[in-house]
């Protein structure tokens, strides 16, 4: 290669040729003196002087070659300018080509190793391939023999070449800050495991079925059934025979006892039987609370029941006319006052030993209308027991038990006011008293409800004037009931569907409840100051608790009656939360108030002990405070009214 | 045949029993009552078609008590089965039909 390039060489002798000439390439310029020193006057020492940079510029040529084409592909090409320079040097084309060929070969080798080796190393391999390719391209650009070269490549191995070109184009997009990184995630190790549950228990059955098998089975089964029936029947017969025998024996014994012992034995037997009956019914009605309670019927019979034996009355009094009302004396509960339909009153004494004493009022001295209500009074001035009666003739009488007679004292005659009468001629028309109620703890004051819807507040001291008149209802007032805790509060009910709760001498009611059918009876509960019960003509019992709900009853119980009957009366037991309801046909129903409806009142502050009665009063006062008009406001209004009048 | 006729005549003379008569059963009471009711309904509906009856019984049992029930309905057959305990009911119905149901 050297000989062909160098045209002429100087002729040298053998010695000269053999002489070894050592040449050493130095990194620094040997011509520059490295040991120059300079005297520094300030420090009075010689200081080494840095040599001047020994670079000499011999030749400088700016390139004027420009490339037209894909910049992104060629710009970062490091081989481009080099190739240009080499071309300018004027080197032979063959030489370049041979170089290209060797490059090509190297590329191929690298490619082969790539294909053999792991893909992990492909990165480096492709880079190597790239370089070789670039070299080739550079040479071709210079030589202009692009086509031939490519043809060669394709002949040799077209596929890898194509691949190379492709990869190269991608990789060279940005050669300077390109980096590649690979990572391998952990392998998830899988493992096989298997279990088997115990199979459900099984057994096997082997049988042959023929028609005769079925037939025989049916026959056998039928025979069994028949036998069982027979046996049952026989047992029954035996039992019946036993019963008959024992009954006969008992009869015989009873007969013997009667004949031998006579009357005293009989009464004792009666007593025993009575206790027995009580026991039996008590077992039957186990849930019902036990206490003596009075009940009544309105068909001319007064029956006295006990809760211990609801199936049969303890005492029974018959009257010619209907008995309208009864009342039991508070302190002497064996005295019972009865009001009759024909205007008479009666008293029954069921004290043991007295054997049901009955006193009836005189035919001459009686109400001229039905007696609607009787009330025992406990006037301390009276020595005898006395009671009041209200009749539809508008009169209130007081009756005193004097020995074996009843003496009558007229108390008041209720006459309608002028506004209520239809004309002037009817001025002295009497009101139709429907009910009467005495203020608790005050024997003098009482209320009378009339069929005209008025409520009169009267005193036994005044026989012709009233203390107050409430224009309460539009239809007859059926019942009045004083609150047992605050005597200023009372409730009234009427057939105009309403229950009203009043405060003493206030013209407007505090509460009005509309029950959408005639309210036959209303009673305050003795156990709570805010609870009242009402019964309606539809046979419903409504239980109100003002403390819980001021608008709706807290409990409504429909009592299933025979048709065409309605509930008439309702009464609380004084000690137990038991209600008794009577109806127009003569049925009595006793109800127990659910514990949910009578949760006892609790004191707000635990430290202070307040009597239960006081608590109840406070509760009612609180409830009423919501509906009472504030006193300040009312006085203001009055003042305003006065002012207006003045003006 | 003669025998069959004879038995039929006897039955006619006395009482023809058609109520379901359980021959073998190890089901619990609720399941048993339900199954008997189902069988009676199916057999009354498909009195002439035992195949249909069996199909109905099987399908209904599968729905009610979970799958893979087997039902055999016929007037004469033999069987040797292995069944899951508490799921076997073998009863006669209508005087001449035997029904065997089991789960396996």
XYZ file of C-alpha atoms in Angstrom:
751
model
C 0.000 0.000 0.000
C 2.812 2.379 1.006
C 4.925 1.695 -2.070
C 2.252 2.383 -4.486
C 1.349 5.675 -2.843
C 4.824 7.174 -2.348
C 6.274 8.068 -5.727
C 9.962 8.181 -4.871
C 12.051 7.208 -1.812
C 15.642 8.410 -1.028
C 18.145 5.719 -1.467
C 19.839 4.710 1.738
C 22.742 2.517 2.543
C 22.325 -0.694 4.470
C 23.820 0.830 7.613
C 21.527 3.671 7.409
C 18.673 1.304 6.950
C 19.709 -0.825 9.842
C 20.241 2.090 12.110
C 17.581 2.235 14.667
C 16.128 5.593 14.980
C 14.182 6.109 18.100
C 11.456 8.566 17.954
C 9.565 9.550 20.908
C 6.284 11.306 20.717
C 6.092 13.880 23.422
C 2.928 15.420 24.771
C 4.636 18.763 25.163
C 6.591 20.936 22.828
C 10.277 20.075 23.228
C 11.301 23.342 21.755
C 9.777 25.324 24.541
C 11.991 25.804 27.558
C 10.262 24.420 30.619
C 12.709 25.685 33.191
C 12.300 29.441 32.967
C 12.442 31.235 36.302
C 11.828 34.792 37.302
C 13.017 36.689 40.327
C 10.251 37.994 42.483
C 11.346 41.079 44.270
C 8.486 41.077 46.666
C 9.358 37.686 48.163
C 13.014 37.835 47.174
C 12.907 34.370 45.587
C 12.957 32.822 42.148
C 9.527 31.865 40.963
C 8.877 29.345 38.200
C 7.522 31.043 35.140
C 4.703 29.280 33.269
C 5.698 28.605 29.662
C 3.702 30.149 26.912
C 1.228 27.737 25.274
C 3.050 25.984 22.481
C 0.297 25.630 19.942
C 0.893 26.674 16.407
C -1.854 26.966 13.916
C -0.644 25.649 10.611
C -3.773 25.364 8.518
C -7.381 26.400 8.939
C -10.129 25.662 6.439
C -13.791 26.217 6.960
C -16.050 23.642 5.310
C -18.377 24.889 2.609
C -20.189 21.604 1.989
C -23.934 21.674 2.736
C -26.312 18.754 2.956
C -29.795 18.749 1.482
C -32.088 16.131 2.979
C -33.343 14.714 6.258
C -31.761 16.818 8.953
C -32.937 14.678 11.779
C -31.105 11.760 10.305
C -27.868 13.416 9.280
C -27.237 16.288 11.611
C -25.839 14.303 14.531
C -23.773 12.241 12.129
C -20.263 12.350 13.475
C -18.808 10.540 10.486
C -20.110 13.067 7.938
C -17.515 15.807 8.299
C -14.738 13.280 8.715
C -15.675 11.660 5.442
C -15.715 15.045 3.765
C -12.260 15.809 4.937
C -10.964 12.483 3.824
C -12.479 13.013 0.412
C -10.798 16.364 0.067
C -7.553 14.689 0.780
C -8.047 13.008 -2.520
C -7.656 9.416 -1.394
C -8.511 6.638 -3.876
C -12.021 5.485 -4.214
C -11.013 1.830 -4.072
C -9.414 2.316 -0.748
C -12.598 3.750 0.677
C -14.623 0.998 -0.785
C -12.445 -1.687 0.665
C -12.740 -0.004 4.028
C -16.458 0.057 3.616
C -16.434 -3.601 2.825
C -14.505 -4.468 5.933
C -16.908 -2.303 7.965
C -19.743 -4.056 6.358
C -18.316 -7.374 7.300
C -17.844 -6.333 10.870
C -21.447 -5.248 10.970
C -22.552 -8.562 9.634
C -20.527 -10.394 12.244
C -22.019 -8.352 14.961
C -25.451 -9.019 13.550
C -24.829 -12.746 13.554
C -23.709 -12.721 17.132
C -26.827 -10.744 17.971
C -29.065 -13.289 16.505
C -27.286 -16.097 18.278
C -27.021 -14.413 21.621
C -29.586 -13.260 24.148
C -31.858 -10.404 23.345
C -30.533 -8.663 26.435
C -27.339 -7.830 24.574
C -29.081 -6.630 21.462
C -28.624 -3.038 22.538
C -24.866 -2.991 22.280
C -24.902 -5.112 19.161
C -27.242 -2.833 17.326
C -25.075 0.103 18.271
C -22.089 -1.598 16.721
C -24.106 -2.349 13.626
C -25.168 1.250 13.458
C -21.659 2.525 13.413
C -20.637 0.283 10.606
C -23.669 1.299 8.650
C -22.961 4.955 9.203
C -19.473 4.531 7.943
C -20.823 2.973 4.826
C -23.335 5.710 4.311
C -20.736 8.371 4.788
C -18.503 6.781 2.152
C -21.330 6.398 -0.252
C -22.364 10.027 0.191
C -18.839 10.947 -0.852
C -18.382 8.396 -3.621
C -21.893 8.557 -5.055
C -22.013 4.725 -5.355
C -25.012 4.356 -3.140
C -26.978 1.993 -5.336
C -24.233 -0.552 -5.743
C -23.546 -0.687 -2.091
C -27.135 -1.230 -1.122
C -27.453 -3.897 -3.737
C -24.555 -5.733 -2.201
C -26.126 -5.520 1.178
C -29.376 -6.898 -0.021
C -27.662 -9.770 -1.767
C -25.733 -10.708 1.295
C -28.447 -10.641 3.864
C -31.399 -8.460 3.040
C -33.415 -9.061 6.153
C -30.970 -8.020 8.841
C -29.943 -5.042 6.761
C -33.505 -3.857 6.530
C -33.878 -4.392 10.213
C -30.706 -2.470 10.869
C -31.832 0.484 8.873
C -35.096 0.532 10.655
C -33.598 0.312 14.120
C -30.976 2.900 13.257
C -33.506 5.465 12.200
C -35.293 5.102 15.452
C -32.259 5.107 17.695
C -30.595 8.138 16.181
C -33.450 10.519 16.773
C -31.530 12.037 19.656
C -28.096 10.656 20.220
C -26.852 12.969 22.921
C -29.181 12.661 25.858
C -30.655 9.325 25.033
C -30.549 6.675 27.688
C -32.130 3.298 27.968
C -32.758 1.343 31.068
C -34.204 -2.068 31.722
C -35.662 -3.676 34.816
C -37.044 -7.055 35.607
C -39.920 -7.577 38.038
C -39.864 -10.343 40.550
C -41.272 -13.595 39.432
C -44.502 -14.718 41.137
C -43.912 -18.171 42.361
C -46.970 -20.363 41.937
C -47.584 -23.505 43.847
C -50.185 -26.206 43.564
C -52.125 -27.472 46.543
C -55.281 -29.537 46.757
C -57.623 -30.846 49.416
C -60.783 -32.807 49.356
C -63.723 -32.562 51.735
C -65.258 -35.650 53.112
C -68.096 -36.728 50.863
C -71.601 -36.421 52.346
C -72.678 -39.544 54.064
C -74.474 -41.850 51.753
C -76.000 -45.260 51.886
C -77.577 -47.571 49.402
C -80.961 -49.141 48.890
C -81.855 -52.128 46.801
C -85.410 -53.141 46.112
C -87.721 -54.678 43.584
C -91.119 -53.172 42.967
C -94.039 -55.250 41.798
C -97.723 -54.497 41.810
C -98.360 -57.017 44.540
C -95.814 -55.324 46.772
C -97.780 -52.108 46.512
C -101.049 -53.882 47.114
C -99.785 -55.741 50.169
C -98.354 -52.567 51.644
C -101.611 -50.703 51.227
C -103.513 -53.570 52.828
C -101.198 -53.668 55.794
C -101.335 -49.918 56.309
C -105.105 -49.869 56.089
C -105.362 -52.660 58.630
C -103.155 -50.670 60.994
C -105.295 -47.584 60.641
C -108.466 -49.513 61.300
C -106.930 -51.112 64.361
C -105.817 -47.752 65.731
C -109.297 -46.323 65.294
C -110.850 -49.239 67.053
C -108.491 -48.874 69.966
C -109.210 -45.171 70.316
C -112.919 -45.775 70.355
C -112.592 -48.399 73.034
C -110.513 -46.075 75.207
C -113.097 -43.362 74.886
C -115.842 -45.714 75.922
C -113.898 -46.782 78.969
C -113.274 -43.182 79.945
C -116.929 -42.284 79.559
C -117.940 -45.207 81.722
C -115.502 -44.078 84.408
C -116.872 -40.543 84.295
C -120.434 -41.722 84.612
C -119.556 -43.925 87.553
C -117.716 -41.159 89.409
C -120.493 -38.647 88.724
C -123.084 -41.042 90.058
C -121.005 -41.597 93.158
C -120.651 -37.878 93.698
C -124.381 -37.381 93.295
C -125.103 -40.054 95.781
C -122.665 -38.499 98.221
C -124.178 -35.069 97.778
C -127.649 -36.420 98.352
C -126.528 -38.156 101.449
C -124.853 -34.991 102.713
C -127.938 -32.906 102.066
C -130.279 -35.285 103.777
C -128.034 -35.670 106.767
C -126.756 -32.199 107.528
C -129.473 -29.867 106.315
C -129.310 -26.099 105.878
C -126.051 -25.067 107.542
C -124.171 -27.636 105.556
C -125.820 -26.358 102.428
C -124.671 -22.801 102.993
C -121.185 -24.020 103.693
C -121.242 -26.025 100.505
C -122.482 -22.959 98.666
C -119.562 -20.972 100.043
C -117.115 -23.659 99.016
C -118.586 -23.835 95.544
C -118.349 -20.090 95.240
C -114.697 -20.121 96.146
C -114.198 -22.944 93.710
C -115.840 -20.939 90.942
C -113.652 -17.996 91.757
C -110.600 -20.152 91.563
C -111.635 -21.576 88.235
C -112.368 -18.227 86.661
C -109.274 -16.767 88.188
C -107.242 -19.384 86.433
C -109.063 -18.662 83.225
C -108.545 -14.934 83.401
C -105.123 -14.952 84.881
C -104.003 -11.738 83.257
C -106.713 -9.590 84.685
C -105.827 -7.586 87.750
C -107.656 -8.417 90.928
C -109.676 -5.996 92.879
C -113.266 -5.494 93.767
C -114.918 -3.326 91.222
C -118.447 -2.284 90.660
C -120.184 -2.543 87.402
C -123.677 -1.800 86.315
C -126.252 -2.576 83.731
C -128.960 -0.279 82.542
C -131.766 -2.757 81.983
C -133.353 -2.611 85.359
C -130.781 -4.790 87.022
C -127.808 -3.691 89.032
C -125.099 -6.301 89.237
C -122.065 -6.109 91.394
C -119.107 -7.954 90.037
C -115.680 -8.611 91.289
C -112.713 -8.822 89.016
C -111.909 -12.091 90.678
C -114.933 -13.646 89.126
C -116.082 -11.954 85.979
C -118.344 -14.787 84.938
C -121.039 -14.265 87.535
C -122.152 -11.231 89.567
C -121.709 -11.265 93.299
C -124.925 -9.377 93.921
C -127.888 -8.588 91.791
C -130.729 -6.131 92.308
C -133.761 -6.062 90.078
C -135.807 -2.972 89.409
C -139.046 -2.423 87.588
C -137.600 0.299 85.429
C -134.168 0.794 84.014
C -131.363 1.637 86.364
C -129.553 4.606 84.851
C -126.658 5.235 87.145
C -124.903 3.986 90.239
C -122.319 5.326 92.611
C -120.362 3.619 95.356
C -119.588 5.439 98.532
C -115.932 6.276 98.886
C -115.431 5.425 102.525
C -118.177 2.899 102.990
C -118.107 0.981 99.793
C -121.005 -1.300 100.683
C -123.417 1.579 100.150
C -124.519 1.878 96.591
C -126.732 4.659 95.296
C -128.810 3.905 92.245
C -130.666 6.282 89.975
C -133.677 4.926 88.089
C -135.299 5.724 84.800
C -138.593 6.690 86.411
C -136.997 9.384 88.534
C -136.663 7.382 91.717
C -133.464 6.694 93.556
C -132.489 3.684 95.627
C -129.764 2.710 98.022
C -128.441 -0.780 98.457
C -126.312 -1.964 101.321
C -124.302 -5.070 100.588
C -122.484 -5.208 103.871
C -121.987 -8.727 104.997
C -124.672 -9.777 107.426
C -127.061 -7.045 106.275
C -128.160 -9.284 103.474
C -128.757 -6.676 100.800
C -130.796 -3.898 102.306
C -132.670 -1.861 99.758
C -134.141 1.557 100.244
C -136.193 3.211 97.572
C -137.408 6.767 97.439
C -141.024 7.676 97.818
C -143.259 7.729 94.811
C -144.379 11.226 95.809
C -140.975 12.650 96.242
C -138.971 11.934 93.225
C -137.631 13.468 90.066
C -140.172 14.044 87.359
C -137.680 12.846 84.777
C -134.996 10.288 84.473
C -132.257 10.356 87.074
C -129.100 10.658 84.971
C -126.508 10.675 87.653
C -126.161 10.145 91.403
C -123.179 11.146 93.486
C -122.362 10.417 97.093
C -121.333 13.477 99.044
C -119.172 13.677 102.084
C -120.520 16.761 103.714
C -119.019 16.786 107.191
C -122.039 18.648 108.522
C -124.349 15.734 107.784
C -124.571 12.989 110.299
C -126.202 10.619 107.918
C -124.935 9.442 104.617
C -126.222 11.512 101.769
C -126.070 11.680 98.042
C -127.090 14.033 95.276
C -129.072 13.185 92.198
C -129.476 15.075 88.937
C -132.609 14.501 86.897
C -133.815 15.493 83.492
C -136.360 17.784 85.149
C -133.460 20.140 85.843
C -133.510 19.618 89.581
C -130.749 18.578 91.898
C -131.867 16.770 95.023
C -129.990 15.722 98.077
C -130.979 12.477 99.731
C -130.179 11.454 103.256
C -130.464 7.959 104.653
C -132.549 8.180 107.784
C -133.079 4.765 109.240
C -135.110 2.825 106.755
C -136.128 5.839 104.716
C -134.674 8.325 102.320
C -135.349 11.960 102.971
C -135.157 14.453 100.118
C -133.810 17.990 100.181
C -134.072 20.085 97.002
C -130.778 21.781 96.253
C -131.209 23.777 93.083
C -133.449 24.031 90.070
C -131.701 24.807 86.846
C -133.706 27.112 84.628
C -132.681 28.082 81.156
C -131.569 31.602 80.622
C -133.600 34.002 78.520
C -131.326 33.772 75.548
C -131.691 30.071 75.356
C -135.506 29.978 75.462
C -137.450 30.201 72.261
C -139.992 32.769 73.400
C -140.944 34.873 76.344
C -143.685 32.492 77.362
C -141.210 29.745 78.020
C -139.140 31.653 80.530
C -139.438 29.180 83.278
C -138.357 26.215 81.202
C -136.019 24.007 83.127
C -132.712 22.777 81.884
C -132.278 19.066 81.324
C -129.552 18.012 83.702
C -127.478 15.187 82.252
C -124.604 14.846 84.607
C -123.209 16.156 87.846
C -119.705 16.322 89.217
C -118.461 17.469 92.589
C -115.239 19.306 93.022
C -112.766 17.079 94.785
C -111.979 18.213 98.329
C -114.801 20.697 98.255
C -118.236 19.365 99.042
C -119.973 22.631 98.220
C -119.098 23.258 94.617
C -120.411 21.114 91.830
C -120.919 21.215 88.092
C -124.023 20.209 86.199
C -124.011 19.447 82.501
C -127.263 19.856 80.615
C -128.787 18.524 77.445
C -128.670 22.058 76.051
C -124.900 21.972 76.085
C -124.352 24.276 79.021
C -122.359 23.567 82.115
C -123.497 25.237 85.313
C -121.189 25.747 88.187
C -123.272 25.738 91.351
C -122.872 25.717 95.057
C -125.087 23.908 97.494
C -125.318 27.132 99.441
C -127.222 29.019 96.741
C -130.435 27.502 95.559
C -131.309 29.855 92.734
C -128.182 31.339 91.196
C -125.141 29.858 89.564
C -121.548 30.688 90.136
C -120.715 30.425 86.484
C -122.172 29.179 83.210
C -119.973 27.681 80.521
C -121.344 27.655 77.017
C -119.593 24.436 76.457
C -121.152 22.349 73.721
C -123.743 22.412 70.978
C -125.333 19.130 71.971
C -126.020 17.392 75.305
C -123.146 17.211 77.712
C -122.827 13.585 78.663
C -120.198 13.597 81.336
C -118.138 15.914 83.485
C -115.000 14.837 85.239
C -112.817 16.800 87.605
C -109.112 16.361 87.455
C -108.141 14.514 90.650
C -104.944 16.518 91.040
C -105.896 20.095 90.182
C -109.535 20.767 91.058
C -109.596 23.818 88.791
C -109.357 21.621 85.732
C -112.220 19.509 84.447
C -113.153 17.720 81.278
C -116.510 17.530 79.553
C -117.727 15.374 76.720
C -120.720 15.719 74.490
C -122.516 14.180 71.579
C -121.175 17.017 69.416
C -118.102 14.741 69.023
C -115.901 16.837 71.273
C -114.029 16.537 74.510
C -113.139 19.844 76.086
C -110.856 20.552 78.982
C -111.766 23.617 81.002
C -110.251 25.725 83.653
C -112.313 27.131 86.430
C -114.356 30.183 85.356
C -112.646 30.570 81.970
C -115.061 30.935 79.062
C -112.753 29.243 76.550
C -111.610 25.647 76.864
C -107.926 24.882 77.193
C -108.046 21.840 74.989
C -110.548 20.555 72.457
C -110.400 17.052 71.042
C -112.635 15.989 68.186
C -113.285 12.255 68.008
C -115.688 12.281 65.019
C -118.512 10.540 66.836
C -120.507 11.074 69.994
C -118.406 10.908 73.107
C -120.375 9.007 75.679
C -118.107 9.231 78.682
C -114.863 10.818 79.769
C -112.845 10.165 82.909
C -109.548 11.389 84.285
C -107.210 8.640 85.288
C -106.517 8.461 89.010
C -102.907 7.429 88.497
C -101.776 10.370 86.370
C -102.733 14.019 86.212
C -102.567 14.266 82.429
C -104.285 11.061 81.374
C -107.939 10.879 80.471
C -109.964 8.196 78.788
C -113.061 8.625 76.657
C -115.476 6.195 75.123
C -117.369 6.872 71.923
C -120.557 5.641 70.332
C -118.457 3.712 67.832
C -117.209 1.462 70.597
C -113.746 2.921 70.748
C -111.791 3.721 73.859
C -109.477 6.709 73.406
C -106.737 7.219 75.931
C -105.169 10.666 75.989
C -102.008 11.734 77.707
C -101.553 15.477 77.408
C -97.986 15.124 78.505
C -97.190 12.857 75.584
C -99.421 14.108 72.817
C -101.584 17.208 72.957
C -103.456 16.535 69.744
C -103.990 12.834 69.360
C -104.980 10.018 71.685
C -101.993 7.907 72.624
C -104.042 4.754 72.413
C -107.261 3.840 70.633
C -108.824 0.500 71.401
C -111.819 -0.732 69.455
C -113.926 -3.077 71.460
C -115.705 -5.584 69.314
C -119.276 -5.494 70.298
C -122.308 -7.117 68.805
C -123.788 -4.887 66.149
C -126.156 -2.030 66.994
C -124.624 -1.370 70.356
C -122.445 1.418 71.623
C -120.331 1.947 74.668
C -122.025 4.067 77.307
C -119.935 4.200 80.420
C -116.351 4.085 81.420
C -114.742 4.014 84.818
C -111.196 3.799 86.134
C -110.265 1.661 89.036
C -109.114 3.882 91.883
C -105.965 1.968 92.604
C -105.145 -0.183 89.620
C -104.696 0.917 86.020
C -107.849 -0.925 85.022
C -110.673 0.461 82.921
C -114.202 -0.864 82.854
C -116.407 -0.116 79.893
C -120.098 -0.827 79.685
C -122.208 -0.847 76.561
C -125.836 -0.440 75.626
C -126.490 -4.166 75.324
C -125.204 -5.046 78.737
C -121.697 -6.201 78.087
C -118.878 -5.152 80.314
C -115.299 -5.074 79.216
C -112.418 -4.556 81.579
C -109.216 -3.251 80.104
C -105.830 -2.937 81.598
C -103.852 0.138 80.624
C -100.620 -0.898 79.019
C -97.463 -0.063 80.985
C -96.281 1.960 77.990
C -99.243 4.287 78.441
C -98.607 4.922 82.108
C -94.925 5.529 82.568
C -94.572 7.142 85.988
C -93.403 10.727 86.138
C -89.845 11.278 87.180
C -88.368 14.262 88.940
C -86.243 16.434 86.694
C -83.515 16.891 89.293
C -82.486 13.769 91.074
C -81.360 15.399 94.295
C -84.669 16.965 95.110
C -87.308 14.632 96.396
C -90.802 15.654 95.414
C -93.915 13.854 96.398
C -95.495 11.944 93.542
C -98.681 13.933 93.884
C -96.784 17.186 93.724
C -94.941 15.864 90.702
C -98.190 15.096 88.952
C -99.500 18.546 89.681
C -96.307 20.084 88.318
C -96.609 17.975 85.209
C -100.143 19.107 84.539
C -99.251 22.723 85.258
C -96.456 22.526 82.741
C -98.747 21.064 80.115
C -101.363 23.678 80.770
C -98.881 26.528 80.688
C -98.607 26.001 76.936
C -102.255 26.747 76.340
C -103.046 29.217 79.071
C -102.963 32.782 77.962
C -100.130 34.642 79.634
C -101.495 36.844 82.395
C -99.468 39.835 81.285
C -100.887 39.624 77.803
C -104.463 39.360 78.953
C -104.092 42.334 81.250
C -102.541 44.285 78.380
C -105.437 43.440 76.161
C -107.873 44.517 78.816
C -106.012 47.797 79.158
C -106.145 48.311 75.439
C -109.848 47.665 75.433
C -110.336 50.193 78.185
C -108.275 52.738 76.355
C -110.292 52.259 73.223
C -113.478 52.715 75.175
C -112.149 55.913 76.620
C -111.216 57.215 73.230
C -101.555 -60.956 34.403
C -103.942 -63.223 36.150
C -102.510 -62.286 39.427
C -102.789 -58.631 38.688
C -106.398 -58.909 37.697
C -107.104 -60.863 40.826
C -105.565 -58.220 43.038
C -107.431 -55.494 41.223
C -110.704 -57.294 41.789
C -109.941 -57.704 45.450
C -109.170 -54.063 45.732
C -112.426 -53.214 44.018
C -114.293 -55.398 46.412
C -112.786 -53.682 49.393
C -111.397 -50.192 49.228
C -109.206 -48.754 46.526
C -106.403 -46.991 48.328
C -104.960 -44.082 46.486
C -103.407 -42.082 49.279
C -99.619 -41.764 49.287
C -98.129 -44.557 51.364
C -94.535 -44.003 52.405
C -92.531 -47.197 52.379
C -89.059 -45.917 53.091
C -88.037 -42.431 54.014
C -85.113 -40.860 55.843
C -85.905 -37.228 55.137
C -86.581 -34.660 57.833
C -90.260 -33.946 58.314
C -90.486 -30.622 56.485
C -88.696 -31.893 53.436
C -90.670 -35.073 53.474
C -94.027 -33.310 53.583
C -93.041 -30.992 50.815
C -91.740 -33.818 48.681
C -94.886 -35.884 49.178
C -97.035 -32.946 48.250
C -94.964 -32.361 45.168
C -95.115 -35.986 44.123
C -98.848 -36.182 44.620
C -99.367 -33.075 42.530
C -97.121 -34.290 39.750
C -98.572 -37.815 39.639
C -102.116 -36.568 39.631
C -101.340 -34.174 36.825
C -99.502 -36.726 34.706
C -101.366 -39.870 35.696
C -100.912 -41.507 32.305
C -97.388 -40.343 31.605
C -94.882 -41.581 34.135
C -91.967 -40.082 32.282
C -93.469 -36.631 32.416
C -94.313 -37.065 36.085
C -90.751 -38.089 36.881
C -89.418 -35.131 34.951
C -91.671 -32.696 36.793
C -90.736 -34.194 40.147
C -87.045 -34.061 39.401
C -87.126 -30.498 38.118
C -89.098 -29.216 41.061
C -86.895 -30.977 43.572
C -83.811 -29.537 41.920
C -85.234 -26.063 42.277
C -86.366 -26.546 45.856
C -83.590 -28.559 47.450
C -80.614 -28.029 45.179
C -79.532 -29.979 42.145
C -78.867 -33.562 41.205
C -82.055 -35.264 42.234
C -83.180 -38.484 40.685
C -86.718 -39.671 40.369
C -88.135 -43.004 39.317
C -91.837 -43.373 38.603
C -93.274 -46.671 37.527
C -95.521 -49.597 38.190
C -92.797 -52.186 38.334
C -89.065 -51.692 38.568
C -86.031 -52.720 40.455
C -83.253 -50.515 41.662
C -80.008 -50.582 43.529
C -78.996 -47.057 44.306
C -76.593 -45.229 46.552
C -77.997 -41.977 47.851
C -77.029 -39.090 50.061
C -78.370 -39.665 53.547
C -81.539 -37.790 54.509
C -82.654 -37.508 50.928
C -84.377 -40.778 50.158
C -88.101 -41.145 49.747
C -89.712 -44.282 48.418
C -93.480 -44.274 48.388
C -96.500 -45.724 46.672
C -99.242 -43.628 45.260
C -102.538 -44.182 43.509
C -102.653 -47.845 44.373
C -100.346 -48.993 41.591
C -97.460 -46.574 41.189
C -94.175 -46.598 42.980
C -92.097 -43.448 43.204
C -88.539 -43.339 44.400
C -86.643 -40.091 44.708
C -83.156 -39.554 46.004
C -80.302 -37.189 45.755
C -76.734 -38.163 44.854
